[in-house]
Short mmCIF file of C-alpha atoms in Angstrom, two decimals:
data_model
loop_
_atom_site.label_atom_id
_atom_site.label_comp_id
_atom_site.label_asym_id
_atom_site.label_seq_id
_atom_site.Cartn_x
_atom_site.Cartn_y
_atom_site.Cartn_z
CA MET A 12 30.28 7.75 37.42
CA VAL A 13 33.61 9.61 37.53
CA SER A 14 33.49 13.37 36.88
CA ILE A 15 36.09 15.34 34.95
CA LYS A 16 37.08 17.02 38.25
CA ALA A 17 37.74 13.63 39.89
CA LEU A 18 39.69 12.51 36.83
CA ALA A 19 41.88 15.63 37.05
CA GLN A 20 42.48 15.07 40.77
CA HIS A 21 43.39 11.44 40.16
CA LEU A 22 45.99 12.48 37.55
CA ASN A 23 47.11 15.55 39.51
CA ILE A 24 46.71 17.83 36.49
CA SER A 25 44.34 20.71 35.77
CA ILE A 26 40.70 20.26 34.76
CA GLY A 27 41.41 22.35 31.64
CA THR A 28 44.20 20.04 30.51
CA VAL A 29 42.01 16.96 31.06
CA SER A 30 39.15 18.57 29.12
CA ARG A 31 41.40 19.50 26.17
CA ALA A 32 42.92 15.99 26.12
CA LEU A 33 39.49 14.33 26.11
CA ASN A 34 38.34 16.56 23.27
CA GLY A 35 41.40 15.89 21.12
CA ARG A 36 42.85 19.39 21.26
CA ALA A 37 46.23 19.76 19.55
CA ASP A 38 47.75 21.85 22.35
CA VAL A 39 48.06 18.85 24.70
CA ASN A 40 51.26 16.85 25.03
CA PRO A 41 50.79 13.39 23.40
CA GLU A 42 51.99 11.59 26.53
CA THR A 43 49.58 13.58 28.69
CA ARG A 44 46.72 12.79 26.31
CA LYS A 45 47.58 9.10 26.48
CA ARG A 46 47.58 9.21 30.31
CA VAL A 47 44.22 11.01 30.40
CA LEU A 48 42.53 8.63 27.97
CA ALA A 49 43.87 5.56 29.76
CA ALA A 50 42.71 6.86 33.14
CA ALA A 51 39.29 7.82 31.73
CA GLU A 52 38.79 4.28 30.44
CA ALA A 53 40.07 2.63 33.60
CA LEU A 54 37.95 4.77 35.94
CA GLY A 55 34.80 4.71 33.77
CA TYR A 56 34.64 8.43 33.00
CA VAL A 57 31.47 9.43 31.08
CA PRO A 58 31.21 12.98 29.68
CA ASN A 59 28.43 15.20 31.01
CA GLN A 60 26.06 15.30 28.05
CA SER A 61 24.18 18.38 29.28
CA GLY A 62 27.37 20.42 29.58
CA ARG A 63 28.65 19.20 26.23
CA SER A 64 25.32 20.05 24.61
CA LEU A 65 25.46 23.60 25.94
CA ARG A 66 29.00 24.08 24.61
CA GLN A 67 28.44 22.47 21.21
CA GLY A 68 24.82 23.46 20.62
CA THR A 69 23.94 19.83 19.92
CA THR A 70 22.68 16.86 21.93
CA ASN A 71 23.84 13.98 19.67
CA VAL A 72 20.35 12.53 20.17
CA ILE A 73 17.80 11.85 17.41
CA GLY A 74 14.13 11.25 18.18
CA PHE A 75 11.75 8.79 16.50
CA THR A 76 8.06 9.59 17.01
CA ILE A 77 5.55 6.74 17.01
CA GLU A 78 1.87 6.76 17.89
CA THR A 79 0.93 4.31 20.62
CA ASN A 80 -2.54 3.50 19.34
CA ILE A 81 -4.02 0.01 19.45
CA GLU A 82 -2.59 -0.84 16.01
CA THR A 83 0.97 0.13 16.90
CA LYS A 84 0.74 -1.70 20.22
CA SER A 85 -0.35 -4.90 18.49
CA GLN A 86 2.40 -4.97 15.87
CA GLY A 87 4.95 -2.25 16.67
CA ASP A 88 7.44 -4.67 18.19
CA THR A 89 7.76 -6.65 14.95
CA PHE A 90 7.90 -3.55 12.72
CA PHE A 91 9.59 -0.70 14.53
CA MET A 92 12.22 -2.68 16.42
CA SER A 93 13.69 -3.89 13.12
CA VAL A 94 13.65 -0.32 11.76
CA PHE A 95 15.32 0.99 14.94
CA ASP A 96 18.05 -1.63 14.60
CA GLY A 97 18.88 -0.37 11.11
CA VAL A 98 18.90 3.26 12.26
CA GLN A 99 21.23 2.50 15.15
CA THR A 100 23.60 0.63 12.85
CA VAL A 101 24.31 3.96 11.15
CA PHE A 102 24.17 6.13 14.26
CA ALA A 103 26.75 4.00 16.07
CA ARG A 104 29.37 5.12 13.54
CA HIS A 105 28.83 8.73 14.65
CA GLN A 106 28.20 8.19 18.38
CA LEU A 107 24.61 9.32 18.01
CA ASP A 108 21.82 7.99 20.20
CA LEU A 109 18.27 7.16 19.13
CA VAL A 110 15.37 7.85 21.50
CA VAL A 111 11.82 6.66 20.86
CA LEU A 112 9.16 9.30 21.51
CA PRO A 113 5.76 7.60 21.91
CA CYS A 114 2.74 9.80 21.28
CA SER A 115 -0.23 8.64 23.34
CA SER A 116 -3.49 7.83 21.60
CA GLU A 117 -4.99 10.63 23.72
CA ASP A 118 -2.41 13.18 22.60
CA ASP A 119 -2.36 15.21 19.40
CA PRO A 120 0.63 14.24 17.19
CA PHE A 121 1.26 17.87 16.22
CA ASP A 122 1.28 19.04 19.86
CA HIS A 123 3.59 16.14 20.69
CA VAL A 124 6.15 17.20 18.07
CA ARG A 125 5.86 20.84 19.04
CA ARG A 126 6.69 19.98 22.68
CA VAL A 127 9.66 17.87 21.62
CA VAL A 128 11.05 20.72 19.52
CA SER A 129 10.48 23.33 22.25
CA ARG A 130 12.50 21.29 24.76
CA GLN A 131 15.51 21.14 22.44
CA PHE A 132 16.72 17.70 23.52
CA VAL A 133 17.02 16.19 20.04
CA ASP A 134 19.04 17.29 17.02
CA GLY A 135 16.64 15.78 14.50
CA LEU A 136 13.47 13.72 14.16
CA PHE A 137 11.95 10.79 12.36
CA ILE A 138 8.19 11.14 11.86
CA SER A 139 5.97 8.11 11.28
CA ALA A 140 2.24 7.55 10.61
CA THR A 141 2.17 10.46 8.17
CA GLN A 142 -1.17 12.04 7.36
CA ARG A 143 -2.23 13.10 3.88
CA VAL A 144 -1.90 16.70 5.04
CA ASP A 145 0.48 16.67 7.99
CA PRO A 146 1.07 19.91 9.95
CA ARG A 147 4.08 18.36 11.72
CA ILE A 148 6.01 18.44 8.44
CA ASP A 149 5.31 22.11 7.73
CA PHE A 150 6.17 22.97 11.35
CA LEU A 151 9.56 21.22 11.22
CA ILE A 152 10.43 22.86 7.90
CA GLU A 153 9.50 26.28 9.30
CA ARG A 154 11.65 25.70 12.40
CA GLY A 155 14.60 24.36 10.40
CA ILE A 156 14.67 21.04 12.29
CA PRO A 157 16.34 18.17 10.38
CA PHE A 158 13.80 15.38 9.84
CA VAL A 159 12.80 12.46 7.63
CA THR A 160 9.36 10.90 7.42
CA LEU A 161 8.56 7.22 7.25
CA GLY A 162 5.67 7.65 4.84
CA ARG A 163 4.65 10.19 2.23
CA SER A 164 2.44 13.25 2.63
CA GLN A 165 1.10 16.07 0.50
CA SER A 166 2.70 18.48 2.97
CA GLY A 167 6.22 19.80 2.92
CA GLY A 168 7.29 19.73 -0.71
CA GLU A 169 10.92 18.66 -1.03
CA HIS A 170 11.47 17.09 2.37
CA SER A 171 13.07 13.64 2.65
CA TRP A 172 10.84 10.59 3.01
CA ILE A 173 10.88 6.84 2.55
CA ASP A 174 7.71 4.85 1.99
CA MET A 175 6.68 1.33 1.04
CA ASP A 176 5.57 0.52 -2.51
CA PHE A 177 1.87 0.36 -1.70
CA GLU A 178 0.99 1.13 -5.32
CA GLY A 179 2.97 -1.85 -6.55
CA VAL A 180 1.53 -4.17 -3.91
CA ALA A 181 -2.09 -3.19 -4.64
CA ALA A 182 -1.67 -3.37 -8.42
CA GLY A 183 0.23 -6.66 -8.27
CA ALA A 184 -2.29 -8.25 -5.91
CA VAL A 185 -5.26 -7.33 -8.08
CA ALA A 186 -3.49 -8.52 -11.26
CA ARG A 187 -2.54 -11.82 -9.62
CA LEU A 188 -6.10 -12.46 -8.43
CA VAL A 189 -7.65 -11.51 -11.77
CA ALA A 190 -5.26 -13.90 -13.54
CA ARG A 191 -6.55 -16.62 -11.20
CA GLY A 192 -10.17 -16.02 -12.16
CA HIS A 193 -11.30 -13.59 -9.45
CA ARG A 194 -13.45 -10.58 -10.31
CA ARG A 195 -15.08 -9.82 -6.97
CA ILE A 196 -12.03 -8.58 -5.06
CA ALA A 197 -12.47 -6.85 -1.71
CA LEU A 198 -10.09 -4.47 0.07
CA ALA A 199 -9.46 -4.54 3.83
CA ASN A 200 -8.12 -1.08 4.74
CA THR A 201 -7.31 0.88 7.87
CA ALA A 202 -9.83 3.35 9.28
CA SER A 203 -7.13 5.50 10.89
CA GLY A 204 -6.88 7.99 8.03
CA ILE A 205 -3.09 7.83 7.62
CA ASN A 206 -1.83 8.56 4.13
CA LEU A 207 -0.97 4.97 3.24
CA SER A 208 -4.68 4.09 3.41
CA TYR A 209 -5.43 6.62 0.65
CA ILE A 210 -2.46 5.52 -1.46
CA PHE A 211 -3.42 1.86 -1.17
CA GLU A 212 -7.10 2.38 -1.98
CA ASP A 213 -6.38 4.72 -4.91
CA SER A 214 -4.00 2.11 -6.36
CA TYR A 215 -6.54 -0.67 -5.81
CA ARG A 216 -9.19 1.33 -7.70
CA ARG A 217 -6.84 2.02 -10.60
CA ALA A 218 -5.89 -1.65 -10.79
CA LEU A 219 -9.54 -2.72 -10.91
CA ALA A 220 -10.20 -0.23 -13.72
CA GLU A 221 -7.22 -1.52 -15.72
CA HIS A 222 -8.81 -4.98 -15.63
CA GLY A 223 -12.29 -3.72 -16.54
CA ILE A 224 -13.73 -4.24 -13.04
CA ASP A 225 -16.07 -1.65 -11.53
CA TYR A 226 -15.19 -0.27 -8.12
CA ASP A 227 -17.70 -1.39 -5.49
CA PRO A 228 -17.57 0.60 -2.24
CA ASP A 229 -19.57 -2.13 -0.48
CA ILE A 230 -16.55 -4.45 -0.52
CA VAL A 231 -14.04 -1.87 0.68
CA MET A 232 -13.91 -2.50 4.40
CA ARG A 233 -12.19 -0.20 6.88
CA GLY A 234 -11.42 -1.12 10.41
CA GLU A 235 -8.91 -1.59 13.18
CA ILE A 236 -5.64 -3.05 11.89
CA THR A 237 -5.45 -5.88 14.40
CA GLU A 238 -6.43 -9.54 14.55
CA ARG A 239 -9.75 -8.47 16.05
CA GLY A 240 -10.21 -5.96 13.26
CA GLY A 241 -9.60 -8.67 10.66
CA TYR A 242 -12.23 -10.86 12.30
CA ALA A 243 -14.79 -8.01 12.20
CA ILE A 244 -14.01 -7.14 8.58
CA CYS A 245 -14.38 -10.76 7.49
CA ASP A 246 -17.66 -10.99 9.38
CA ARG A 247 -18.99 -8.04 7.36
CA LEU A 248 -17.75 -9.55 4.09
CA LEU A 249 -19.46 -12.86 4.81
CA ALA A 250 -22.74 -11.07 5.53
CA LEU A 251 -22.90 -9.58 2.03
CA PRO A 252 -25.44 -11.15 -0.34
CA ASP A 253 -22.77 -11.31 -3.05
CA ARG A 254 -19.68 -11.90 -0.99
CA PRO A 255 -16.24 -11.45 -2.59
CA THR A 256 -14.12 -14.40 -3.64
CA ALA A 257 -10.88 -12.64 -2.71
CA VAL A 258 -9.56 -9.90 -0.43
CA VAL A 259 -6.41 -7.77 -0.45
CA LEU A 260 -5.12 -6.67 2.95
CA VAL A 261 -3.44 -3.37 3.79
CA ASN A 262 -1.79 -5.09 6.76
CA GLU A 263 -0.94 -8.70 7.47
CA SER A 264 -2.28 -8.57 11.06
CA LEU A 265 -5.77 -8.66 9.57
CA ALA A 266 -5.09 -12.10 8.12
CA ILE A 267 -5.10 -13.82 11.51
CA GLY A 268 -8.59 -12.56 12.30
CA ILE A 269 -9.85 -13.31 8.81
CA TYR A 270 -8.56 -16.87 8.96
CA ARG A 271 -10.29 -17.38 12.31
CA ARG A 272 -13.62 -15.96 11.12
CA LEU A 273 -13.58 -18.18 8.03
CA HIS A 274 -12.85 -21.24 10.17
CA ASP A 275 -15.69 -20.30 12.54
CA ALA A 276 -18.02 -20.19 9.52
CA GLY A 277 -16.87 -23.63 8.37
CA LEU A 278 -14.95 -22.10 5.46
CA MET A 279 -11.35 -22.53 4.37
CA PRO A 280 -8.97 -19.60 3.76
CA GLY A 281 -7.76 -19.81 0.18
CA ARG A 282 -10.38 -22.30 -0.95
CA ASP A 283 -13.46 -20.22 -0.05
CA MET A 284 -11.82 -16.80 -0.01
CA ALA A 285 -8.45 -15.97 -1.54
CA ILE A 286 -6.29 -13.71 0.61
CA ILE A 287 -3.19 -11.61 -0.18
CA GLY A 288 -1.46 -9.86 2.71
CA LEU A 289 0.98 -6.98 2.83
CA ARG A 290 4.13 -7.98 4.72
CA GLN A 291 5.75 -11.28 5.64
CA SER A 292 5.68 -10.74 9.40
CA PRO A 293 6.71 -13.30 12.02
CA GLN A 294 3.04 -13.99 12.83
CA ALA A 295 2.05 -14.48 9.18
CA ARG A 296 4.69 -17.18 8.70
CA PHE A 297 2.73 -19.57 10.93
CA LEU A 298 -0.63 -19.29 9.19
CA SER A 299 -2.07 -22.32 7.43
CA PRO A 300 -2.53 -22.23 4.52
CA THR A 301 0.58 -20.10 4.10
CA LEU A 302 -0.21 -16.47 3.37
CA THR A 303 0.73 -14.93 0.04
CA CYS A 304 2.37 -11.65 1.05
CA HIS A 305 5.45 -9.49 0.44
CA ARG A 306 9.01 -9.42 1.72
CA LEU A 307 11.15 -6.40 2.60
CA SER A 308 14.08 -5.73 4.93
CA LEU A 309 12.97 -3.33 7.66
CA HIS A 310 16.57 -3.21 8.89
CA ASP A 311 17.61 -1.81 5.50
CA VAL A 312 14.74 0.68 5.63
CA GLY A 313 16.13 1.87 8.97
CA VAL A 314 19.63 2.23 7.50
CA GLU A 315 18.23 4.33 4.63
CA LEU A 316 16.20 6.49 7.03
CA ALA A 317 19.29 7.20 9.15
CA GLN A 318 21.49 8.06 6.18
CA SER A 319 18.76 10.28 4.71
CA LEU A 320 18.44 12.20 7.97
CA LEU A 321 22.19 12.69 8.37
CA ALA A 322 22.32 13.99 4.79
CA THR A 323 20.14 16.91 5.95
CA MET A 324 22.45 17.80 8.87
CA PRO A 325 25.48 20.04 8.14
CA ALA A 326 27.82 18.07 10.40
CA TYR A 327 27.31 14.86 8.41
CA ARG A 328 26.66 16.00 4.82
CA ASP A 329 30.19 15.17 3.73
CA HIS A 330 29.57 11.55 4.76
CA TYR A 331 26.10 11.41 3.14
CA PRO A 332 26.07 13.78 0.15
CA GLN A 333 22.90 12.38 -1.48
CA GLY A 334 20.78 15.42 -0.64
CA VAL A 335 17.00 15.09 -0.40
CA THR A 336 15.81 11.47 -0.40
CA GLN A 337 12.35 10.54 -1.67
CA LYS A 338 12.25 6.79 -2.09
CA ILE A 339 9.54 4.19 -2.60
CA TRP A 340 10.83 0.96 -1.08
CA PRO A 341 10.29 -2.15 -3.23
CA MET A 342 8.47 -5.19 -1.84
CA GLU A 343 8.93 -8.69 -3.22
CA LEU A 344 5.94 -11.03 -3.58
CA VAL A 345 6.26 -14.25 -1.60
CA PRO A 346 3.73 -16.74 -3.07
CA GLY A 347 1.81 -18.80 -0.56
CA GLU A 348 -1.21 -21.09 -0.56
CA SER A 349 -3.85 -18.51 0.38
CA ASP A 350 -4.75 -17.34 -3.15
CA PRO A 351 -5.27 -20.35 -5.42
CA PRO A 352 -7.17 -20.09 -8.70
CA LEU A 353 -10.91 -19.58 -8.31
CA GLY A 354 -12.55 -22.98 -7.95
CA GLY A 355 -9.14 -24.62 -7.56
#
């Protein structure tokens, strides 16, 4: 890596002149600037980010916090990598870098964010796995740190967030199953306590009530959002004296375990238990019968997250003047073969 001092020595001009040329200062002769830029490219000069950060008061780095629990580890590569790709599509236009900040399952998410902020190595943050009441949000607002959350929360008031349309998915799934003759409709939910679990269950309960169906807590199953968790949830559903004829999933990873448990019991997914999943993930595409689930572009979600964050940062507001973003992302139903009419 060539330093600015070595670049100046190579050109036989002062370090100050090289620095002003690299930073586009108007007081540098155009021919000199051209020589400096050409030499920098040829020799592989890379600016010292630490020194630049001290001078500018910025790092040009944005952090994305994720929790490395068993659920994220089992599906994070198919979810977050697509989101990151969308974020970086926007950041590349502004020479910003994205860093992923994993929070260990043994660490406290609030302490994790507080340490990140105290070290001052990011200019802004994306927060995921939002809690119903999330102290990270209030902390970032208090400190004046630009941030956007992937997920809603009751904390923070007018901060920017983007979330999936869990209300629409739950209501649509219940309506579709009722129209196909089902009345005993279970819910497979996460036990982690993140806000989406409350949103999804509240919407499921409202949808049941709209169709004149009483809420039965015995068929609301909470567990680990993994294939193993799906297997365990299905096992508990099959053990009920009046087992449900259909189940709505808060996450498509559960479907793999549910399919396996049904097969182990000599039952057929769809025929003996109708199933509607959340997202059309790569794994869900290979299930048989095909899983009825929902489509969305995680790349586009990442683009929206990036633009929403830059809109909160003074240096980029002219490019992204939309102000505070609070958006529920639509999800399109993809009909499959896993939820046929009852008795069909």
